Short mmCIF file of C-alpha atoms and ligand atoms in Angstrom, two decimals:
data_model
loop_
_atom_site.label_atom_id
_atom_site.label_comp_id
_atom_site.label_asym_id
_atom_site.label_seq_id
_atom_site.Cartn_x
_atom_site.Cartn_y
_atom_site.Cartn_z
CA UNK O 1 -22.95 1.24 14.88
CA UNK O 2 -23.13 3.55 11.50
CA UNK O 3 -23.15 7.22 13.63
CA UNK O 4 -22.44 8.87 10.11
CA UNK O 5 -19.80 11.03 11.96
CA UNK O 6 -16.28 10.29 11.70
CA UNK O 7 -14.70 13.65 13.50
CA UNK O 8 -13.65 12.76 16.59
CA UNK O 9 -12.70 15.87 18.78
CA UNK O 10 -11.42 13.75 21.56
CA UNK O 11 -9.47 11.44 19.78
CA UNK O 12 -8.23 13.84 16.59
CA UNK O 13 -7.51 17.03 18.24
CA UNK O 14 -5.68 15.47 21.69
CA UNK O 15 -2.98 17.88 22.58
CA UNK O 16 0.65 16.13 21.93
CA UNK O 17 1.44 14.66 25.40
CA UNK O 18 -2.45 13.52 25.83
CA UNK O 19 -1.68 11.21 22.38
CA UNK O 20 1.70 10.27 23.17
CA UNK O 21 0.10 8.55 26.36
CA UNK O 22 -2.61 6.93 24.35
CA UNK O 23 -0.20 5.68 22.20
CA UNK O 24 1.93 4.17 24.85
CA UNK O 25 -0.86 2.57 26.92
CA UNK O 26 -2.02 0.77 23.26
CA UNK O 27 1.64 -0.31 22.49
CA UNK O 28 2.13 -2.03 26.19
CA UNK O 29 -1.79 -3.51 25.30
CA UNK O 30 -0.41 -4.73 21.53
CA UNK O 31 2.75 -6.07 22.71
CA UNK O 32 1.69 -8.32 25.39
CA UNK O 33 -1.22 -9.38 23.51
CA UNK O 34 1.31 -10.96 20.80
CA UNK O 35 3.86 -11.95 23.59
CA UNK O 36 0.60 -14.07 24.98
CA UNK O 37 -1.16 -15.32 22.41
CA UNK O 38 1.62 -15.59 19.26
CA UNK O 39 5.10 -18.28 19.02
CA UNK O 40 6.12 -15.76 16.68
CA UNK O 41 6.25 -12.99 18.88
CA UNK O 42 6.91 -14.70 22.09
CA UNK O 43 10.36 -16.43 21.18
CA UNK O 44 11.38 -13.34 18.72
CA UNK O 45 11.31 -11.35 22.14
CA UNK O 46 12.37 -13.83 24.50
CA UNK O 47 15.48 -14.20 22.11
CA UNK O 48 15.80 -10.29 22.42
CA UNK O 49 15.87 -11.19 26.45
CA UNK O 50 12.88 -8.86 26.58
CA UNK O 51 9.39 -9.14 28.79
CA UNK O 52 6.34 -6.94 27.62
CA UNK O 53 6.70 -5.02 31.45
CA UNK O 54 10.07 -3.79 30.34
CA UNK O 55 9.00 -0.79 28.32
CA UNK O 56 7.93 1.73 30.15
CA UNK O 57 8.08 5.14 28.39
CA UNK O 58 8.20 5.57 24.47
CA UNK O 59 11.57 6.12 24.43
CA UNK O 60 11.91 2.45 25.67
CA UNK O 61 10.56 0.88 22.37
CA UNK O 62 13.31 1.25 20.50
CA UNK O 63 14.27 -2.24 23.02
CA UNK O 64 11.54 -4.31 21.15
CA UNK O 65 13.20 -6.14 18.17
CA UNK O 66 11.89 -4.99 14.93
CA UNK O 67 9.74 -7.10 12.03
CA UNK O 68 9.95 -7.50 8.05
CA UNK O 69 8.47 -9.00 5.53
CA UNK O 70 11.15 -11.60 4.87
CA UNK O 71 10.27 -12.62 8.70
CA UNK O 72 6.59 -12.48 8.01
CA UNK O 73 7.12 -14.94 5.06
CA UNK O 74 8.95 -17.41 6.71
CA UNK O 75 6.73 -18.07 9.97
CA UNK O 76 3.80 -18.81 7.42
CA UNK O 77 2.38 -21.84 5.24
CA UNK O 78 2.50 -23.83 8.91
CA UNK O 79 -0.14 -24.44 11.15
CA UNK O 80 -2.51 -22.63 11.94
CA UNK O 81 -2.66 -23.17 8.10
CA UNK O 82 -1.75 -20.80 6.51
CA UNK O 83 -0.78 -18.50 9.12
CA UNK O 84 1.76 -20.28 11.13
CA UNK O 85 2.81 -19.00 14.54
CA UNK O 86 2.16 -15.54 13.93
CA UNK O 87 -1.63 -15.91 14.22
CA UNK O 88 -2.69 -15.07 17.83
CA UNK O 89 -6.56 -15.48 17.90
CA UNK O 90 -8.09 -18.98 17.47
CA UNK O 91 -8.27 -19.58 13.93
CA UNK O 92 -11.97 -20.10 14.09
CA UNK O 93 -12.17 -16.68 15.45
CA UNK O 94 -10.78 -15.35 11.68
CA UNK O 95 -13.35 -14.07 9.28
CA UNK O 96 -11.08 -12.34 6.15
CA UNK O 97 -8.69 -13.98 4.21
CA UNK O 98 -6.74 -10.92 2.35
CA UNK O 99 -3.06 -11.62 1.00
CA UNK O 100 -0.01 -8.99 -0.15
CA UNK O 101 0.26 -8.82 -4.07
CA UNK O 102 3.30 -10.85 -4.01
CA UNK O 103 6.45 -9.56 -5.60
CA UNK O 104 9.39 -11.61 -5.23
CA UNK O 105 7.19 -14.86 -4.81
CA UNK O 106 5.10 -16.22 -1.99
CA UNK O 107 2.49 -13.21 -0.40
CA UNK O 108 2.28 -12.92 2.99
CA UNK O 109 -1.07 -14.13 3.89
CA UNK O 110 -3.12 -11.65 6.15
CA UNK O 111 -5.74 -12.91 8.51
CA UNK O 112 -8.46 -11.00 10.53
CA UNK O 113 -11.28 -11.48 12.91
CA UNK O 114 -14.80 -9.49 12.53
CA UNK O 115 -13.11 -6.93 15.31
CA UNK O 116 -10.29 -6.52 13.17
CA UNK O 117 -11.62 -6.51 9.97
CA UNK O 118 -14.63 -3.77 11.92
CA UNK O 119 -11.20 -1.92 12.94
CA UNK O 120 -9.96 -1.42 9.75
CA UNK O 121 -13.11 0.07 7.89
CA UNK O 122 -12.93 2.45 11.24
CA UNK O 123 -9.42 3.59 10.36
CA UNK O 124 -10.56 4.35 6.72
CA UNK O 125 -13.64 6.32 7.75
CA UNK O 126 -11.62 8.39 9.83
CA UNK O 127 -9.69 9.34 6.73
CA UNK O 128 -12.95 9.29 4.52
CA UNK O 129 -14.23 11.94 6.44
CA UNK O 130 -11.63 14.43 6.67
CA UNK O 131 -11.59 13.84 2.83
CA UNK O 132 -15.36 14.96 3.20
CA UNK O 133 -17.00 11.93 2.69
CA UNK O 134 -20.79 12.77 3.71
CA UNK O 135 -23.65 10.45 3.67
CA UNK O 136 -25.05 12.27 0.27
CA UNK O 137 -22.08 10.64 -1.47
CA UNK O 138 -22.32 8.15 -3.91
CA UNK O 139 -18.91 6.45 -3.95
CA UNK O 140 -18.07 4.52 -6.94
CA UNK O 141 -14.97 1.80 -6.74
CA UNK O 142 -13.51 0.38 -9.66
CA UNK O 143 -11.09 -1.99 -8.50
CA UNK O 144 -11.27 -5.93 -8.55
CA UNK O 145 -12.43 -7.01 -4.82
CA UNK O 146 -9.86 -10.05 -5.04
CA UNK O 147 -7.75 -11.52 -2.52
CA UNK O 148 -5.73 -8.48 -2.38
CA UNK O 149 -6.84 -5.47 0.08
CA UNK O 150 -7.10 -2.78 -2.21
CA UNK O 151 -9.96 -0.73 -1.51
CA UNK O 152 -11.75 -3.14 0.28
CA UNK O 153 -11.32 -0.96 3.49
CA UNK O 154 -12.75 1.96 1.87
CA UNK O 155 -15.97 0.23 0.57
CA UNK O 156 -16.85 -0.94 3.82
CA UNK O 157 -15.63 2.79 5.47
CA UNK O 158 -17.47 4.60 3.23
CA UNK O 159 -20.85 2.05 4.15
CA UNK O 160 -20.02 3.45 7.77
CA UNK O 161 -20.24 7.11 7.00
CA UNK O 162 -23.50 6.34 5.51
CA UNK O 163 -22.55 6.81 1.67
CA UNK O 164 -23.92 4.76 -0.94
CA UNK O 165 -21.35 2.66 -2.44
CA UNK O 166 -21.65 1.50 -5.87
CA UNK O 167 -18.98 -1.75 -6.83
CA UNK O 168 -17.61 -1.55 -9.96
CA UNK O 169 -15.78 -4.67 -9.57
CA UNK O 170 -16.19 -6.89 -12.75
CA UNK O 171 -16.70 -3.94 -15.14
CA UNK O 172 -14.34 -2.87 -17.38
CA UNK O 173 -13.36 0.37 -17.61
CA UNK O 174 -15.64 1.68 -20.39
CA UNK O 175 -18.56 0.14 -18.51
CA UNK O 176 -17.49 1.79 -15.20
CA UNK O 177 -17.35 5.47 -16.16
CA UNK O 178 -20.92 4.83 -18.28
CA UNK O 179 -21.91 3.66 -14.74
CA UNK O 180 -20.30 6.50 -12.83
CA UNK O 181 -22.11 8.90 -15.64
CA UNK O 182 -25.87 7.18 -15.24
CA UNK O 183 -25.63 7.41 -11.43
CA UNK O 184 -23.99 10.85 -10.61
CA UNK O 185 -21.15 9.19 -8.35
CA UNK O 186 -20.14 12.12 -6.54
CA UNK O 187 -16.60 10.13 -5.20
CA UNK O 188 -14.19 7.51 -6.80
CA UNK O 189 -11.34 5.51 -4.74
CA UNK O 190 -8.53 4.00 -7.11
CA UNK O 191 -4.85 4.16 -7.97
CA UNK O 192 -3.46 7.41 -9.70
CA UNK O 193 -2.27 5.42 -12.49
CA UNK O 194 -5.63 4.17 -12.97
CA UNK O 195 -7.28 7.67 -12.35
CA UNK O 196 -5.56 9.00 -15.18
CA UNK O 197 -5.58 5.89 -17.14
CA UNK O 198 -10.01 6.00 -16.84
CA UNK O 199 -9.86 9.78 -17.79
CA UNK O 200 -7.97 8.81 -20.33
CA UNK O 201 -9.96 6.25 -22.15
CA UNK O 202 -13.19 8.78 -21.16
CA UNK O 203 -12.05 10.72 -23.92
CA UNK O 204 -10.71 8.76 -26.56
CA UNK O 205 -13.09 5.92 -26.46
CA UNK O 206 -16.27 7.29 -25.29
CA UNK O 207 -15.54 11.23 -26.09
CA UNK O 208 -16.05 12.06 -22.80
CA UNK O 209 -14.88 14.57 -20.47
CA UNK O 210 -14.94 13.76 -17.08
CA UNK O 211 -14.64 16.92 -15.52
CA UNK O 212 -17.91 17.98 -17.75
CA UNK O 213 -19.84 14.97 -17.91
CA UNK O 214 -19.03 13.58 -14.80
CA UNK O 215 -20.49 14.35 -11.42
CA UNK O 216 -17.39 12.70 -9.66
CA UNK O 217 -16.15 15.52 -6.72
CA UNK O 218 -13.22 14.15 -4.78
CA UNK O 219 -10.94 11.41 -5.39
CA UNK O 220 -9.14 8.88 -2.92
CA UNK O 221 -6.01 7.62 -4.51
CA UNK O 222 -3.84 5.06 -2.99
CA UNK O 223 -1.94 2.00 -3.90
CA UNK O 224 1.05 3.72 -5.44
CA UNK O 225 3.20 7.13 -4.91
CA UNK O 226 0.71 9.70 -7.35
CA UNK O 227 -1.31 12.19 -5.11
CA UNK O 228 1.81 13.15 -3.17
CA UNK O 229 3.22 14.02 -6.55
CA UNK O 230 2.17 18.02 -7.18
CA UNK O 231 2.34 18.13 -11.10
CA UNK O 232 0.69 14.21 -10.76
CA UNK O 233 -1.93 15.41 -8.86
CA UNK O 234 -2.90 18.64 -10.52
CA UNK O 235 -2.75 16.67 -13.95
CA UNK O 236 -5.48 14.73 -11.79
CA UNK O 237 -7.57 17.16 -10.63
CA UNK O 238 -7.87 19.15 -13.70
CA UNK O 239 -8.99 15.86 -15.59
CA UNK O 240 -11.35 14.94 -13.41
CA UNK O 241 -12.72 18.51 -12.45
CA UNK O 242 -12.40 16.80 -8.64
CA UNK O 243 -10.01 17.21 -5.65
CA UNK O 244 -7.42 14.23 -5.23
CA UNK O 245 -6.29 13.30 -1.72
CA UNK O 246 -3.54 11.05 -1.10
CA UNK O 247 -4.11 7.74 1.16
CA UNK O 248 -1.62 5.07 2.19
CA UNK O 249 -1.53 1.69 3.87
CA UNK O 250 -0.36 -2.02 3.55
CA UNK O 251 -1.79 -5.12 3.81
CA UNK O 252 0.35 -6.62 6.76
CA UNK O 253 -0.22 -2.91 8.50
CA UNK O 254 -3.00 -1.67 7.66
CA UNK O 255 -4.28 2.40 6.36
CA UNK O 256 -2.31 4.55 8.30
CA UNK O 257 -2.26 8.05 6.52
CA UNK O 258 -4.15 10.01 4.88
CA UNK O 259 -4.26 13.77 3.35
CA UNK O 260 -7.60 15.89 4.53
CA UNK O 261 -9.19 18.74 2.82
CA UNK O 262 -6.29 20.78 3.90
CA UNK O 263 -4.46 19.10 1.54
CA UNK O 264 -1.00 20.09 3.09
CA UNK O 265 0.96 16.84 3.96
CA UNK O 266 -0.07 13.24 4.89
CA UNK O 267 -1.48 12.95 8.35
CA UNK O 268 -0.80 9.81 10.17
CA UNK O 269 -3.78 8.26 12.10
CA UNK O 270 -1.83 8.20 15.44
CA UNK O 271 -5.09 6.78 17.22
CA UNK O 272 -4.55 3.80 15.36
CA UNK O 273 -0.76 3.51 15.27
CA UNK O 274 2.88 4.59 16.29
CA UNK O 275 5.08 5.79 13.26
CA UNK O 276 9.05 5.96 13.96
CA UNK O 277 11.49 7.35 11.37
CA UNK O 278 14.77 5.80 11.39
CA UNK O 279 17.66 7.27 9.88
CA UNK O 280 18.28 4.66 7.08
CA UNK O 281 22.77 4.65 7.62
CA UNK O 282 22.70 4.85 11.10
CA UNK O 283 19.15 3.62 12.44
CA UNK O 284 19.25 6.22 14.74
CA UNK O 285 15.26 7.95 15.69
CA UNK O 286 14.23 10.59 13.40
CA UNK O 287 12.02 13.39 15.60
CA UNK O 288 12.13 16.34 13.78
CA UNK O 289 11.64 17.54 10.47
CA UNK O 290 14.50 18.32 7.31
CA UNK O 291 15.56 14.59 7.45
CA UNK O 292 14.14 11.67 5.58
CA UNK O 293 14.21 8.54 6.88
CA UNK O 294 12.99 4.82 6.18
CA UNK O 295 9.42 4.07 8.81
CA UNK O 296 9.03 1.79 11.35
CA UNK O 297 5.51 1.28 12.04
CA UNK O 298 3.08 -0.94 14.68
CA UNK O 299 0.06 -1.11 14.67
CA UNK O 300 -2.55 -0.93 17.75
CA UNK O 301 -5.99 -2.92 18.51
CA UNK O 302 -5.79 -5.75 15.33
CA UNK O 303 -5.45 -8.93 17.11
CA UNK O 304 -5.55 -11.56 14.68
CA UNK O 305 -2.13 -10.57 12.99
CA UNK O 306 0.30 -8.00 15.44
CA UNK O 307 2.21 -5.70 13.26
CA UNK O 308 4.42 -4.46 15.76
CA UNK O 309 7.64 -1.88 15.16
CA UNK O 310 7.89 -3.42 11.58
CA UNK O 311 10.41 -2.41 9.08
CA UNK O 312 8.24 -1.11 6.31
CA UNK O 313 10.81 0.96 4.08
CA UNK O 314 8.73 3.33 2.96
CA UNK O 315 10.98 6.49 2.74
CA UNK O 316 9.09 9.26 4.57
CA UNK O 317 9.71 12.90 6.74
CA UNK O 318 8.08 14.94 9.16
CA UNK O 319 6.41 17.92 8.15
CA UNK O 320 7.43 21.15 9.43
CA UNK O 321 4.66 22.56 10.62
CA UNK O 322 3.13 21.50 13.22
CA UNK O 323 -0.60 22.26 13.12
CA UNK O 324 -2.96 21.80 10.53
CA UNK O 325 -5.71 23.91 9.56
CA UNK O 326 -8.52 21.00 9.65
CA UNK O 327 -8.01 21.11 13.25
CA UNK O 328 -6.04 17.55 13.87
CA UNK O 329 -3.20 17.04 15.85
CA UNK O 330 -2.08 14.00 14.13
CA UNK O 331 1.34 14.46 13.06
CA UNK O 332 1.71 14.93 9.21
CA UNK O 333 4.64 13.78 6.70
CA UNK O 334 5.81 15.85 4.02
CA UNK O 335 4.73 14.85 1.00
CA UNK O 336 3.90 11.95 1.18
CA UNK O 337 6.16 8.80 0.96
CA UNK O 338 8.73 9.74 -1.18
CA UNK O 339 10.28 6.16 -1.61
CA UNK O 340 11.10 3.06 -0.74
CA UNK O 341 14.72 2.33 1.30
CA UNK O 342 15.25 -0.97 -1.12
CA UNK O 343 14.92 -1.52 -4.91
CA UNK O 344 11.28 -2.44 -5.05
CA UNK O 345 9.35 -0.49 -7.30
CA UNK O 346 5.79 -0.06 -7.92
CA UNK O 347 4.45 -0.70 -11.54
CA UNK O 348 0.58 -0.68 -12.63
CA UNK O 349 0.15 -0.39 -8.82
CA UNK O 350 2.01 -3.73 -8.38
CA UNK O 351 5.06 -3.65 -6.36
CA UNK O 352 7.92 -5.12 -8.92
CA UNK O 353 11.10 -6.55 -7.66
CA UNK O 354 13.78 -6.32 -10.57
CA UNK O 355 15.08 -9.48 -8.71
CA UNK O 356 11.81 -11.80 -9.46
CA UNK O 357 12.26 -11.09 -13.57
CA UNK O 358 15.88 -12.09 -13.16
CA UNK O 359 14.56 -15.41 -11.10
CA UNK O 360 11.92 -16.04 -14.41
CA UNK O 361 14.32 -15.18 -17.26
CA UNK O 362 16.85 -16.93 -15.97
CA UNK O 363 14.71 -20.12 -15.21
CA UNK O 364 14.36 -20.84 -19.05
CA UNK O 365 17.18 -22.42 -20.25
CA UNK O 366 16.33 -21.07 -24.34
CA UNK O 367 17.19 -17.54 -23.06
CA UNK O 368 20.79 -15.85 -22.12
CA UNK O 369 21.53 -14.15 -18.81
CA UNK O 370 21.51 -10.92 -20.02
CA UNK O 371 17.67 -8.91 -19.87
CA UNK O 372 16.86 -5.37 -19.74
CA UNK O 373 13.71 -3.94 -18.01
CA UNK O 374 12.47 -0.59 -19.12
CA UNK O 375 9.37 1.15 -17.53
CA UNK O 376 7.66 3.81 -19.40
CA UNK O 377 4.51 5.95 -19.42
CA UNK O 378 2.49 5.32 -22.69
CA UNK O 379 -0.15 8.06 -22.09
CA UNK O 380 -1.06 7.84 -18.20
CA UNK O 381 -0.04 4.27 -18.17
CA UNK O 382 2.80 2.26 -16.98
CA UNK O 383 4.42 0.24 -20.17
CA UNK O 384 7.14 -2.61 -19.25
CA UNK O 385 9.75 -3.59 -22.06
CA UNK O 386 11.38 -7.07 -21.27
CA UNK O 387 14.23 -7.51 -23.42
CA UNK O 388 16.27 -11.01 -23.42
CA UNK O 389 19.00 -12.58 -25.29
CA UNK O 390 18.57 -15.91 -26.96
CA UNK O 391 20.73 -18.05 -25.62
CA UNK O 392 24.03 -18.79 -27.79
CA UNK O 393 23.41 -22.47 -28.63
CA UNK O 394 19.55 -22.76 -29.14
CA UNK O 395 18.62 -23.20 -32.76
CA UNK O 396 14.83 -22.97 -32.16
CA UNK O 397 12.31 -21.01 -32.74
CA UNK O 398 12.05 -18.93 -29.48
CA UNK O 399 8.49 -17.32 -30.18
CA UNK O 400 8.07 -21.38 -28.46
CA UNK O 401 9.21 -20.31 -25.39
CA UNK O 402 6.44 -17.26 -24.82
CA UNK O 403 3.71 -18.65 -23.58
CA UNK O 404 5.75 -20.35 -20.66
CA UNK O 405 7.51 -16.63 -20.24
CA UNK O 406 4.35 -15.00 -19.87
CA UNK O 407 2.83 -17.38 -17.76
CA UNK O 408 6.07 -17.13 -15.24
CA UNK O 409 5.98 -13.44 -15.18
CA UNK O 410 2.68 -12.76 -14.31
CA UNK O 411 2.99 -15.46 -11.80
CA UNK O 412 5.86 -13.91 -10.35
CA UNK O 413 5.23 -10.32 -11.06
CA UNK O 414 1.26 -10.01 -11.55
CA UNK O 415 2.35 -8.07 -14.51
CA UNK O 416 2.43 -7.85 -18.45
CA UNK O 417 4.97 -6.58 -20.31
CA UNK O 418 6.11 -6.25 -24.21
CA UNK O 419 8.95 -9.24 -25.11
CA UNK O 420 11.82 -8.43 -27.19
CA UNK O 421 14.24 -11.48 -28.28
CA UNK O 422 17.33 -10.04 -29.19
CA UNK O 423 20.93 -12.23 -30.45
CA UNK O 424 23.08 -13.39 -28.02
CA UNK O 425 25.71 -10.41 -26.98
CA UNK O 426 23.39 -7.48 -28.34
CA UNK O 427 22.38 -5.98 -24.82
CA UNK O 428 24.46 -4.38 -22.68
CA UNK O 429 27.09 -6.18 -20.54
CA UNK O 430 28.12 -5.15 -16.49
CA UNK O 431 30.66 -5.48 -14.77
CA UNK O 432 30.16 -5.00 -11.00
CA UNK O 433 27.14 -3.41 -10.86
CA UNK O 434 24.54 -4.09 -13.67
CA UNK O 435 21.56 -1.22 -14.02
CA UNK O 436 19.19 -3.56 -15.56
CA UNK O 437 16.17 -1.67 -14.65
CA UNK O 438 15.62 1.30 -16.18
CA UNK O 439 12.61 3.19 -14.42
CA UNK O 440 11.92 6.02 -17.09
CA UNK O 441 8.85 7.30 -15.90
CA UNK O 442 9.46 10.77 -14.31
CA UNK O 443 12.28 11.84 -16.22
CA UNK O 444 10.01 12.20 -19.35
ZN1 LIG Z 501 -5.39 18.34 8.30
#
């Protein structure tokens, strides 16, 4: 199984029209699997008055009814518990329970068999490798191997290339860069925020500078926009003496692009899955570069859970050149994605819907209406300011109502953030349009 070699020649240099016929052949496979085997799918496209033989060139996809979240959400917490009719293996046949992190409420759980589960530490290692991930390496991850997905990809991808992965999951962060120190780790996966955030507290807390007294050489960040930002990146690099290469992929979809040692763009693992840009007005395709547009995305050869043409919103655009000097033929996106087509934001790596603080602060019935949400950088990291009005006839003391706050918040949100009571008809008041959230981070 472990060949230690994760350049494919065949697969990773196929000339355009070779791919595009892969790709069509594994979309036919992936959409009458679901049709078969998942409700979900089957009366979503019998509703659509569509039958998997119907699509017969590429150009005919744009026929199969599209996914979200929202519809994700809703077909689950039935039977197959708690996967409802979306699941299309036996559920005895799932091994990994992994769930999104959950931002305006209920996840969306994620189920996969052993195949699957095999099929996404394949995807990574593809990536891994162009990254130059070698069996010398010694990858360290700090990250908390919960329910979430995280990096749990990676750890087993890297196992595949033959690396030796060290888990730095119940450390804390002082105790995980001693660790990275004692054993040379020669690669780290994490988010950029908490890339900078553990160079940062190298040098204040235990004087030490991790491009100097680390042995760490390249860096795989994901989880949140970062390596596809130049002056984030190179602020990055510099700290960690390292190269930083920019990775990307979603719980319900699964990695699907990653920078390589060119580091010029985002390539998308086309092997593994079919990326569509639609203009975000007029939904019309997106082919060719100058145009950003909001991705549509499916997903080929994971059974348990079809991802098929779903509506991801990430903000994205083709890059305008063509061929890359590592040698693949997988398309690449230009920088990166460069945003998200709704409101949601990412904070501390958490996706934050301004939406679910309004649900919590206006669920206790000592606080006014009115709130304000500002996001900062203290140093590297993310800082969150929550400030509420007390409401106009509580007499209290409100410092009560905290704990209950706090608890709903990171319930809600998975995040912390610094409460401000203020009187009644201090904070600003809207009229048709309120700009509650106030995301000051790059204009600093
Ligand atoms: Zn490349």
């Amino acid at each position: 199984m472990n060949s230690g070699e994760y350049w494919n020649p065949v697969l990773e240099t196929l000339p355009r029209e070779k791919l595009q016929q892969l790709q069509l052949k594994k979309f036919k496979s992936i959409l009458k699997w679901a049709y078969e085997n998942s409700p979900f799918y089957r009366s979503l496209y019998k509703g659509a008055g569509l039958e998997p033989g119907d699509i017969k060139t590429l150009d005919d996809i744009t026929k199969v009814p599209k996914t979200e979240k929202a519809m994700l959400r809703e077909a689950q917490g039935k039977e197959p518990y708690p996967y409802g009719s979306i699941l299309s293996v036996p559920i005895e046949q799932v091994t990994e329970y992994r769930q999104t992190s959950g931002t305006t409420g209920q996840p969306v759980y994620h189920p996969e068999t052993w195949q699957d589960w095999d099929w996404s530490a394949e995807s990574w290692a593809y990536a891994l490798y162009a990254q130059g991930y070698r069996d010398y390496d010694r990858v360290f991850l700090p990250f908390g191997y919960s329910v979430n997905i995280a990096f749990w990809a990676g750890h087993y991808a890297a196992e595949k290339i033959g690396c030796e992965v060290v888990p730095g999951g119940v450390l804390d962060t002082e105790a995980r860069i001693l660790k990275m120190k004692e054993l040379k780790a020669t690669a780290l996966m994490a988010t950029p925020t908490y890339i900078l955030g553990m160079a940062d507290t190298a040098r204040k807390k235990l004087g030490l500078d991790p491009a100097k007294d680390l042995n760490i050489k390249k860096i795989t960040a994901a989880g949140e926009p970062g390596a596809c930002i130049p002056a984030t990146k190179k602020r990055m690099e510099e700290m960690w003496g390292a190269k930083v290469y920019d990775q990307i992929g979603a719980t319900e979809i699964g990695h699907w692009g990653f920078e390589c040692q060119a580091q010029a763009g985002l390539h998308i693992l086309e092997a593994f899955h079919l990326v569509e840009i639609e203009d975000i007005e007029t939904g019309a395709t997106i082919t060719e570069p100058g145009k950003k547009g909001s991705m549509v995305i499916t997903t080929f050869d994971r059974f348990a859970h079809p991802c098929i043409r779903f509506d991801s919103k990430d903000v994205i655009e083709w890059n305008p050149v063509e061929k890359c000097e590592c040698g693949r033929t997988f398309r690449r996106l230009k920088g990166g994605v460069v945003g998200r087509a709704d409101d949601i934001t990412k904070v501390k790596g958490v996706l934050l819907a301004p939406t679910a603080i309004e649900e919590v602060v206006r669920s206790i019935p000592e606080l006014g209406d009115e709130y304000e949400v500002t996001v900062t950088k203290k140093g590297d990291i993310d800082d969150i300011t929550l400030k509420m009005e007390i409401a106009p006839d509580f007499k209290g003391n409100i410092e009560a109502v905290e704990p209950k706050l706090v608890q709903q918040l990171r319930l809600k949100t998975g995040l912390r953030y610094n409460l401000e009571f203020h009187d009644y008809g201090t904070l600003p008041r809207y009229g048709v349009k309120a700009k509650r959230f106030k995301d000051l981070r790059h204009k600093e």
